[in-house]
mmCIF file of C-alpha atoms in Angstrom:
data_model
loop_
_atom_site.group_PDB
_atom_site.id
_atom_site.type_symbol
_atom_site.label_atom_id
_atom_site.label_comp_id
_atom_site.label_asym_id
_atom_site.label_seq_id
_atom_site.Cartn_x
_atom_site.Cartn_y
_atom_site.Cartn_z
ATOM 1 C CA UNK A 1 12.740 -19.648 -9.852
ATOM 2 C CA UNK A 2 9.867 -18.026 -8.899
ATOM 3 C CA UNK A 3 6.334 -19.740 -8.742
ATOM 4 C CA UNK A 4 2.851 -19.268 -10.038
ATOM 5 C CA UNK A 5 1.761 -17.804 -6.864
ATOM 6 C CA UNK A 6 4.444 -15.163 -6.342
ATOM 7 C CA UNK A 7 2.512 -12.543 -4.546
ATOM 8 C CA UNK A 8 0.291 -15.011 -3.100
ATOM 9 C CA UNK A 9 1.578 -13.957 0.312
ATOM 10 C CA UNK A 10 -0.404 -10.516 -0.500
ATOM 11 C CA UNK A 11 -3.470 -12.430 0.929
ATOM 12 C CA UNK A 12 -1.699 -14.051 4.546
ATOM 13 C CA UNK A 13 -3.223 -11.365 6.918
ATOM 14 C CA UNK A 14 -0.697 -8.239 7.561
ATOM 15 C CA UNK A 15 0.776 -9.672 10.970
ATOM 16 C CA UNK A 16 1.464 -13.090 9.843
ATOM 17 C CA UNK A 17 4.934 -14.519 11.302
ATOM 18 C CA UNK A 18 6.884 -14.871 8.562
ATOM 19 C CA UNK A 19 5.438 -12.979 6.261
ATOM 20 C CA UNK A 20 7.357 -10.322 4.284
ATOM 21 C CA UNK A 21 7.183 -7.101 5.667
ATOM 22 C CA UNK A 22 10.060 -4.657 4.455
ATOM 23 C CA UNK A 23 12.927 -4.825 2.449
ATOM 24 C CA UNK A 24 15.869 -2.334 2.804
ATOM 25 C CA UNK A 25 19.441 -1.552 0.701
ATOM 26 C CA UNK A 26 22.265 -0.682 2.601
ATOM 27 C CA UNK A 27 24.406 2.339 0.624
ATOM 28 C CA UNK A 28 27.340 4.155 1.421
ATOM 29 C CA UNK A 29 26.012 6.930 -1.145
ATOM 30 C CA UNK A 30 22.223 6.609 -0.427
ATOM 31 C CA UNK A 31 21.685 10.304 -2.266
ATOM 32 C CA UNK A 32 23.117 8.725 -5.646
ATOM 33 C CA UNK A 33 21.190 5.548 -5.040
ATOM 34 C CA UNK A 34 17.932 7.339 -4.746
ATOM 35 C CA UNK A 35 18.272 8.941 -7.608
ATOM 36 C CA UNK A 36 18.877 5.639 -9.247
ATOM 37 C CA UNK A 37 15.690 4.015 -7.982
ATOM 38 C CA UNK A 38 13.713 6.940 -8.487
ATOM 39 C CA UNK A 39 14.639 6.846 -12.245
ATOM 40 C CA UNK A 40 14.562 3.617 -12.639
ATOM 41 C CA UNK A 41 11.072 2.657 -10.987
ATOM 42 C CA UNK A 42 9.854 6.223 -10.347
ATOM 43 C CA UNK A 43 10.009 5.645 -6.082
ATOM 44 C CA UNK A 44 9.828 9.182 -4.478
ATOM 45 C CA UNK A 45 11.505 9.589 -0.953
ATOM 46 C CA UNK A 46 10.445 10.208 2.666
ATOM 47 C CA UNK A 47 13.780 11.460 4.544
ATOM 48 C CA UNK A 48 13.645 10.724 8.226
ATOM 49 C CA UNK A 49 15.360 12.969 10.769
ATOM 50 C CA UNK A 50 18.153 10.278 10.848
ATOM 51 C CA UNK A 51 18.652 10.198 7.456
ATOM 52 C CA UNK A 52 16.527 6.877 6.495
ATOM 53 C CA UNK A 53 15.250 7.009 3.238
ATOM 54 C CA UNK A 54 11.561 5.489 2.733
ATOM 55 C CA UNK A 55 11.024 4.564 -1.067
ATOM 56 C CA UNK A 56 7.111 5.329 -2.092
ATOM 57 C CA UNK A 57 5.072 4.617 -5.003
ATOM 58 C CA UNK A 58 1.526 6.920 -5.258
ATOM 59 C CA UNK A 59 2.465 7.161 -1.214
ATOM 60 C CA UNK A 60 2.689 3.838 -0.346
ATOM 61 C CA UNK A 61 6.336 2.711 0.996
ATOM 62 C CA UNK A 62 7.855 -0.200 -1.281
ATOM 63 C CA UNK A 63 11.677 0.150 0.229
ATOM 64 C CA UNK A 64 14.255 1.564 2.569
ATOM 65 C CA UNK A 65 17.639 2.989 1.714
ATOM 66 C CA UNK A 66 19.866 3.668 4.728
ATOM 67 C CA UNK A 67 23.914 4.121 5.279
ATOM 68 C CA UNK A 68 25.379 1.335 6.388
ATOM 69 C CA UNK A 69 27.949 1.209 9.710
ATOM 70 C CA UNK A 70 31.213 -0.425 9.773
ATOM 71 C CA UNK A 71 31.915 -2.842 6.884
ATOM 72 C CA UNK A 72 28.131 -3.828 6.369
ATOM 73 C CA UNK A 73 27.957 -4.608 2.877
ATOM 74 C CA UNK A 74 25.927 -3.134 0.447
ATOM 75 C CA UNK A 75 22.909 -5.227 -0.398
ATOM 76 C CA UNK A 76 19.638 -5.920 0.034
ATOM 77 C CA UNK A 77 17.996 -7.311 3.249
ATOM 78 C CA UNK A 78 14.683 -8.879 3.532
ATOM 79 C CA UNK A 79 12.717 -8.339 7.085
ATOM 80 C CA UNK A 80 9.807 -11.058 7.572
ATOM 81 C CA UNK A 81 6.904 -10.361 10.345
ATOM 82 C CA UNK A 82 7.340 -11.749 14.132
ATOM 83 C CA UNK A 83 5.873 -10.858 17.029
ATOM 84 C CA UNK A 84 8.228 -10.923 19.781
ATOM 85 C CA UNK A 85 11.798 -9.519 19.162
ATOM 86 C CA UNK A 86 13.000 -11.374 22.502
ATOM 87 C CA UNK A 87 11.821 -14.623 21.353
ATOM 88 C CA UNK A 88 12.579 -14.902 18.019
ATOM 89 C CA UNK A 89 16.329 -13.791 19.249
ATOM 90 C CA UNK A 90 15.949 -16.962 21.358
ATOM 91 C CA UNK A 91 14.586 -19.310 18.890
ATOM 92 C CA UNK A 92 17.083 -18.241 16.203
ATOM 93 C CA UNK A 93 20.119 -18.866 18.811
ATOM 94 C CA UNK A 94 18.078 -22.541 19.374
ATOM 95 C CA UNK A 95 17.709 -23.366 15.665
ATOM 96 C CA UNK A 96 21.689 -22.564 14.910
ATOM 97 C CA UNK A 97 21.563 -18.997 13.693
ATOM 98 C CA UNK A 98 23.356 -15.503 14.845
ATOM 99 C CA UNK A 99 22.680 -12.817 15.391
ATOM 100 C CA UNK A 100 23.935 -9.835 13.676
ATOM 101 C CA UNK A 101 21.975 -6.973 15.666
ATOM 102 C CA UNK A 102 20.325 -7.585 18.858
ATOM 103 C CA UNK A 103 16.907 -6.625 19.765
ATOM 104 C CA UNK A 104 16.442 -2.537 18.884
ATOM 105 C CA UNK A 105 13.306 -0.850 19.526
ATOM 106 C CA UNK A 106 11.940 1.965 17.307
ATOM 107 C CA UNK A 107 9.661 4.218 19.064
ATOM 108 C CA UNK A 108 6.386 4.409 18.203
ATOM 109 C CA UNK A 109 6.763 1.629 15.183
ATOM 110 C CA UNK A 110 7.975 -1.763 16.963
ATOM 111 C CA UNK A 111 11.346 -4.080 16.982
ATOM 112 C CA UNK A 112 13.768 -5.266 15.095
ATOM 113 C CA UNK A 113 16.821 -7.505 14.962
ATOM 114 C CA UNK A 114 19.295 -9.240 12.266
ATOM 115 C CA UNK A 115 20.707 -12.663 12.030
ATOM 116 C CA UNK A 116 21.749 -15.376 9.953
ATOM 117 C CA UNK A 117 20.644 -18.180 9.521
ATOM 118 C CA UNK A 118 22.499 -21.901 10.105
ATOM 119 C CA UNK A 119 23.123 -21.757 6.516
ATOM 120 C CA UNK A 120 25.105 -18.277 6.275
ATOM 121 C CA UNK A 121 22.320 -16.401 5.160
ATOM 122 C CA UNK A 122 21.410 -13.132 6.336
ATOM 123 C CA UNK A 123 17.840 -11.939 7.617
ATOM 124 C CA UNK A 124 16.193 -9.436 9.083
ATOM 125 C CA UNK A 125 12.890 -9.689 11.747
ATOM 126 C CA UNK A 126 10.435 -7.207 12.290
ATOM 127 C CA UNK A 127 7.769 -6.775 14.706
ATOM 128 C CA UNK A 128 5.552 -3.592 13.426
ATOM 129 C CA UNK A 129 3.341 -2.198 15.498
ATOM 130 C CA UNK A 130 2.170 0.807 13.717
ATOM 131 C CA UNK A 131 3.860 2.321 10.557
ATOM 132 C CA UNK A 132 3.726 1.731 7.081
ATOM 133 C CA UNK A 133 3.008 -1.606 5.693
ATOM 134 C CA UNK A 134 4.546 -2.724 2.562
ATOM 135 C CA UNK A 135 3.435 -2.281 -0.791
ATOM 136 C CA UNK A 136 3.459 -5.578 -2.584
ATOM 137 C CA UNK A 137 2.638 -6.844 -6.011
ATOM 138 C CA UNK A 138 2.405 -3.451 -8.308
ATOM 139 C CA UNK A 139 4.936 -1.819 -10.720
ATOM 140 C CA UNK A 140 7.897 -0.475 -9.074
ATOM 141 C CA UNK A 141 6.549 -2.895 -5.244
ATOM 142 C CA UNK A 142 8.096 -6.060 -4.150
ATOM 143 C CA UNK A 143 6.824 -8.792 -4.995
ATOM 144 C CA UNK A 144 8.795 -11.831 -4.345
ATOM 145 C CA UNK A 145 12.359 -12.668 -2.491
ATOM 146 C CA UNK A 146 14.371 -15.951 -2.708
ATOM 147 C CA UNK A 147 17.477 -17.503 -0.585
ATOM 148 C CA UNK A 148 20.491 -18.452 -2.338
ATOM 149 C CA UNK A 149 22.886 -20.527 -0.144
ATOM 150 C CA UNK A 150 25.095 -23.031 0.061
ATOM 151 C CA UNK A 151 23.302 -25.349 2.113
ATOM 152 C CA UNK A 152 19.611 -25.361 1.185
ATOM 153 C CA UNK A 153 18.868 -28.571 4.129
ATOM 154 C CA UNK A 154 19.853 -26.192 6.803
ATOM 155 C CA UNK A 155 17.469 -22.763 5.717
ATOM 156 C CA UNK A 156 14.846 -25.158 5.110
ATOM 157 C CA UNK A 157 14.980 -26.936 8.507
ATOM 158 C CA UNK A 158 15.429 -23.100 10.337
ATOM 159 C CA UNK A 159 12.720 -21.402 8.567
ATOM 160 C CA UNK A 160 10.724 -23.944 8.784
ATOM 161 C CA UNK A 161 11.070 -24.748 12.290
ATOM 162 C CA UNK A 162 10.606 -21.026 13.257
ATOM 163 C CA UNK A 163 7.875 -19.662 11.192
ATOM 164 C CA UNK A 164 6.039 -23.866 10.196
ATOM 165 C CA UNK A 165 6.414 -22.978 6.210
ATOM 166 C CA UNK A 166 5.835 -26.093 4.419
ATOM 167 C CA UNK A 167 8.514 -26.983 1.960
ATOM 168 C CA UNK A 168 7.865 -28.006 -1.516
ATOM 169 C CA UNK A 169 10.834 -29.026 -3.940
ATOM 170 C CA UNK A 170 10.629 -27.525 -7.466
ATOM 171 C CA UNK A 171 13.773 -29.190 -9.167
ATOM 172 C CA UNK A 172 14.947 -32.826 -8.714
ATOM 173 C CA UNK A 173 17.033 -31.785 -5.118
ATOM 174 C CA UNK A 174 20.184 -32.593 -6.921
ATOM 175 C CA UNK A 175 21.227 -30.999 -9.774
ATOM 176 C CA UNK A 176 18.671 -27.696 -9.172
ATOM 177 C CA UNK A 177 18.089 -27.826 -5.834
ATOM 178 C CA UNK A 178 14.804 -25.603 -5.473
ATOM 179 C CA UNK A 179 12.538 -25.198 -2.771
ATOM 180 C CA UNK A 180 9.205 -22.873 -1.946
ATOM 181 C CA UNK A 181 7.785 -22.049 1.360
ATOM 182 C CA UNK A 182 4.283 -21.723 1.938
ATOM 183 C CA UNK A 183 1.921 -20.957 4.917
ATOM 184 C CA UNK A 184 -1.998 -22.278 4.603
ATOM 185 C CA UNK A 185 -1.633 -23.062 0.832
ATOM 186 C CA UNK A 186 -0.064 -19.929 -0.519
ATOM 187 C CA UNK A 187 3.541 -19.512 -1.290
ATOM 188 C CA UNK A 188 5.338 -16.882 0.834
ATOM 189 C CA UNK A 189 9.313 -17.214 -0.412
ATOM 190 C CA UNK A 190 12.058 -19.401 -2.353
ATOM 191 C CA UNK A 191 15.352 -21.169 -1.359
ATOM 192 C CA UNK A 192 17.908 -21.994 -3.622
ATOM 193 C CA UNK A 193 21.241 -24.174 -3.229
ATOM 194 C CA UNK A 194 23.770 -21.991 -4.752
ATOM 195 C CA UNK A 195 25.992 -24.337 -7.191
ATOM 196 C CA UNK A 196 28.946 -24.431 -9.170
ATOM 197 C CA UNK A 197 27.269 -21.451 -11.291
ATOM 198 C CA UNK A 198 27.797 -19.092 -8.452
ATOM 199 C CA UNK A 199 31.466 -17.620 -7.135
ATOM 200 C CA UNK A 200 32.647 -20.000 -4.630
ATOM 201 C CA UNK A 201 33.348 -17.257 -2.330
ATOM 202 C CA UNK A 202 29.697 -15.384 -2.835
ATOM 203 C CA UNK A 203 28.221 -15.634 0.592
ATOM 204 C CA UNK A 204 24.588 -16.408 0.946
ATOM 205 C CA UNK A 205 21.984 -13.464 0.103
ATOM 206 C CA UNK A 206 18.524 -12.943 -0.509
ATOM 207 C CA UNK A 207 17.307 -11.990 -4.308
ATOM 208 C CA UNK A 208 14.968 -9.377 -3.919
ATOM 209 C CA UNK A 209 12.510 -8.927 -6.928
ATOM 210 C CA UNK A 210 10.447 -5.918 -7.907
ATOM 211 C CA UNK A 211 7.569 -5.752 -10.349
ATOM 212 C CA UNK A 212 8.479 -4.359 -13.860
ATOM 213 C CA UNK A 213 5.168 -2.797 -15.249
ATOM 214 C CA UNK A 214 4.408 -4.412 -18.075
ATOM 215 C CA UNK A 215 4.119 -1.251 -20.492
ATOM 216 C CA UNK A 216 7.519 -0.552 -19.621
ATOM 217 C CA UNK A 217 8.792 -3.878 -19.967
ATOM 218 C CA UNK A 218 11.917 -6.070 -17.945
ATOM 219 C CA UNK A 219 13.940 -5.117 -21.220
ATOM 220 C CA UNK A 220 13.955 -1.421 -21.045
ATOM 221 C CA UNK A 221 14.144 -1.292 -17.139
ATOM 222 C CA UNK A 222 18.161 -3.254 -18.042
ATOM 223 C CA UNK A 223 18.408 -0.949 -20.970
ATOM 224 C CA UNK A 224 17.656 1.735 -18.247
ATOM 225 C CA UNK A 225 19.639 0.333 -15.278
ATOM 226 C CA UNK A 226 22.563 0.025 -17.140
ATOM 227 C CA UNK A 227 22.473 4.006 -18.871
ATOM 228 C CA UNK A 228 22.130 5.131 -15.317
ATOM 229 C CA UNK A 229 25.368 3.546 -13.970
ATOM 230 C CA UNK A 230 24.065 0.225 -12.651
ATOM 231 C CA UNK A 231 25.293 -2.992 -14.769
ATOM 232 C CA UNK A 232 22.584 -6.144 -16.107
ATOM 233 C CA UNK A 233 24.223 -8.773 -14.164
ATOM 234 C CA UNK A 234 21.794 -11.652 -15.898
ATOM 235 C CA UNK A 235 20.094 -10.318 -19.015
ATOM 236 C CA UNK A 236 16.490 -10.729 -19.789
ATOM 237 C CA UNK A 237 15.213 -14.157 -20.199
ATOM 238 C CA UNK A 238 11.568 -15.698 -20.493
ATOM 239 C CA UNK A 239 10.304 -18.237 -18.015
ATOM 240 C CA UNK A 240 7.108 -19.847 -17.127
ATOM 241 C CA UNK A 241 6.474 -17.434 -13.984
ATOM 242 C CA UNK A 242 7.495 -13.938 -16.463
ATOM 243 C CA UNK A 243 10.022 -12.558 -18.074
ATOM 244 C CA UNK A 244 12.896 -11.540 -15.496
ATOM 245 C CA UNK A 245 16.580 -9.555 -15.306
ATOM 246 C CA UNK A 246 18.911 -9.382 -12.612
ATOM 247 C CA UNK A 247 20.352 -6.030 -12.140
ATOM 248 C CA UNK A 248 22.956 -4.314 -9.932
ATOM 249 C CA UNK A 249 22.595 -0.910 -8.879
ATOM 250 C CA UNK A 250 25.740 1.694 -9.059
ATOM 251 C CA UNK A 251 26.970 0.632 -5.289
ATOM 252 C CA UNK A 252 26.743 -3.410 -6.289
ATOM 253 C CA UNK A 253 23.610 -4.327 -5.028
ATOM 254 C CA UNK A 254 21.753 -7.259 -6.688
ATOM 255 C CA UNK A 255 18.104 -7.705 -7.606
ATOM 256 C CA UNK A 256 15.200 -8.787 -10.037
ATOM 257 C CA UNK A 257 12.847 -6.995 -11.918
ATOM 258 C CA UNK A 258 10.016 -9.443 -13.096
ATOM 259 C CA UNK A 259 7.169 -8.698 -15.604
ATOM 260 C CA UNK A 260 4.922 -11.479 -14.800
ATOM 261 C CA UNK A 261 2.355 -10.637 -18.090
ATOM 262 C CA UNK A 262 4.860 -12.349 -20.129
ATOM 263 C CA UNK A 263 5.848 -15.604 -20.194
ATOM 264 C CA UNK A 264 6.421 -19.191 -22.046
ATOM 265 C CA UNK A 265 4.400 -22.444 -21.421
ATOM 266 C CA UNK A 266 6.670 -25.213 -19.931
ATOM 267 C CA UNK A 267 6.447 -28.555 -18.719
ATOM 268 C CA UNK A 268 6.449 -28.428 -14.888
ATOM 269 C CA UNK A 269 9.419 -31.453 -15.241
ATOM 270 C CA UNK A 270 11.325 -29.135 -17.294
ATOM 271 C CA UNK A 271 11.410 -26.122 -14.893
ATOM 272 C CA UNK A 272 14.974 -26.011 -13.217
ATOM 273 C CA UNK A 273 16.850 -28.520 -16.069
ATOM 274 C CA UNK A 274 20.609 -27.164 -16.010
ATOM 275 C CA UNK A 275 20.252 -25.800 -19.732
ATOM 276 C CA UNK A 276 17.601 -23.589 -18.985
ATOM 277 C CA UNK A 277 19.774 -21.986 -16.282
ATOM 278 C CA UNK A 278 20.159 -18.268 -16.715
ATOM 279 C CA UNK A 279 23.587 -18.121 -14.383
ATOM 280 C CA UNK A 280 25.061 -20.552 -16.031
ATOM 281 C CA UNK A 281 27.607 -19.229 -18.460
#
């Protein structure tokens, strides 16, 4: 899971490559998902003359909601920092990934395209520059994102060859197969190698988590998800890094809520042992 550093990546300076920089739901009814976010964390919304949804906390944008074309799914997508659309499109066809949605500008704001990665797993770039930056590490704010797929060798080796994270393996590689990626010391996102806990047929996808204010607590925000139509995929359970939920909105989309004021001391051997998984049935 997630590490003691979680927000650390709050400190990398706003335009580092690789560093996460938006995070966006795709919703085929984003009025009735707004209104679940807004209850459930309080987020207030910007409405764009195209219908894009920015999510804010006291003004500062945490999220995007948008409608989705085709048969996009409904998820969550993670966006991390670059600098050149044109090259990173490059680089990603180089390092074995595809891409989803060639280079788009956005006038006035910057770039963006979508790929996977070798692995299956689905990503978004972002070159910003001017707009909103994103909130990070407060109630209701992002504050940490992980990778689950299927082949955790091949997202290392892109990621790392495209943005120079350093890899550091959290479980024993085999049986929890759990990596972190860090940039000058501080830990920036997670990997995970999906296993026999996980559908067989559950494509790759990026666990988004959000910060649960601790007077609120991770336990009422299920209690709270589930009332207003979504369902508590994984129910609360304590860890080293905070207590933590994973919760699906009304449309199906998956993420975390983490209160990171709570949580259990455990040997650092210990973190990742199969009983202590909370997918595991």
């Amino acid at each position: 899971m997630v590490t003691d550093a979680i927000s650390a990546a709050e400190d990398l300076p706003e335009g580092t490559p690789g560093k996460p920089c938006w995070v966006e739901v795709a919703t085929r009814d984003p009025a009735g998902s707004a209104a679940f976010y807004g209850a459930l964390f309080g987020w207030e919304f910007r409405i764009g003359d195209d219908g894009y949804r920015v999510a804010l906390v006291d003004g500062v944008p945490v999220a995007g909601l948008y409608t989705p074309q085709g048969d996009q799914p409904g998820e969550w997508t993670l966006y991390l920092t670059i600098h050149d659309t044109h090259n990173t499109e490059e680089r990603v066809r180089l390092l074995g990934g595809e891409i989803l949605a060639a280079p788009r500008e956005i006038p006035g704001q910057g770039g963006l395209l979508v790929a996977t990665d070798p692995s299956g797993g689905p990503i978004g770039f972002w070159r910003q520059d001017r707009g909103w930056a994103l909130g990070t590490g407060f109630p209701g704010a992002f504050t940490w994102a992980e990778l689950y797929t299927w082949d955790g060798a091949a997202a290392d080796a892109f990621y790392t060859a495209l943005f120079g994270f350093e890899t550091t393996q959290i479980g024993d590689g085999t049986v929890y197969d759990y990596t972190t990626w860090s940039m000058n010391g501080e830990d920036v996102l997670g990997r995970l190698r999906m296993g026999k806990e996980f559908p067989r047929e559950r494509p790759p996808y990026w666990m988004v988590f959000f910060e649960a204010a601790p007077e609120i607590g991770v336990d009422a925000l299920a209690e709270k998800a589930a009332a207003l139509g979504g369902t508590v995929a994984v129910p609360p359970f304590d860890s080293p890094y905070g207590r933590t939920a994973v919760l699906r909105d009304p449309r199906g989309a998956e993420f975390s809520v983490l209160d990171r004021a709570v949580t259990i001391e455990a040997d650092e051997s210990e973190i990742g042992a199969e009983v202590d998984d909370p997918y595991a049935d």
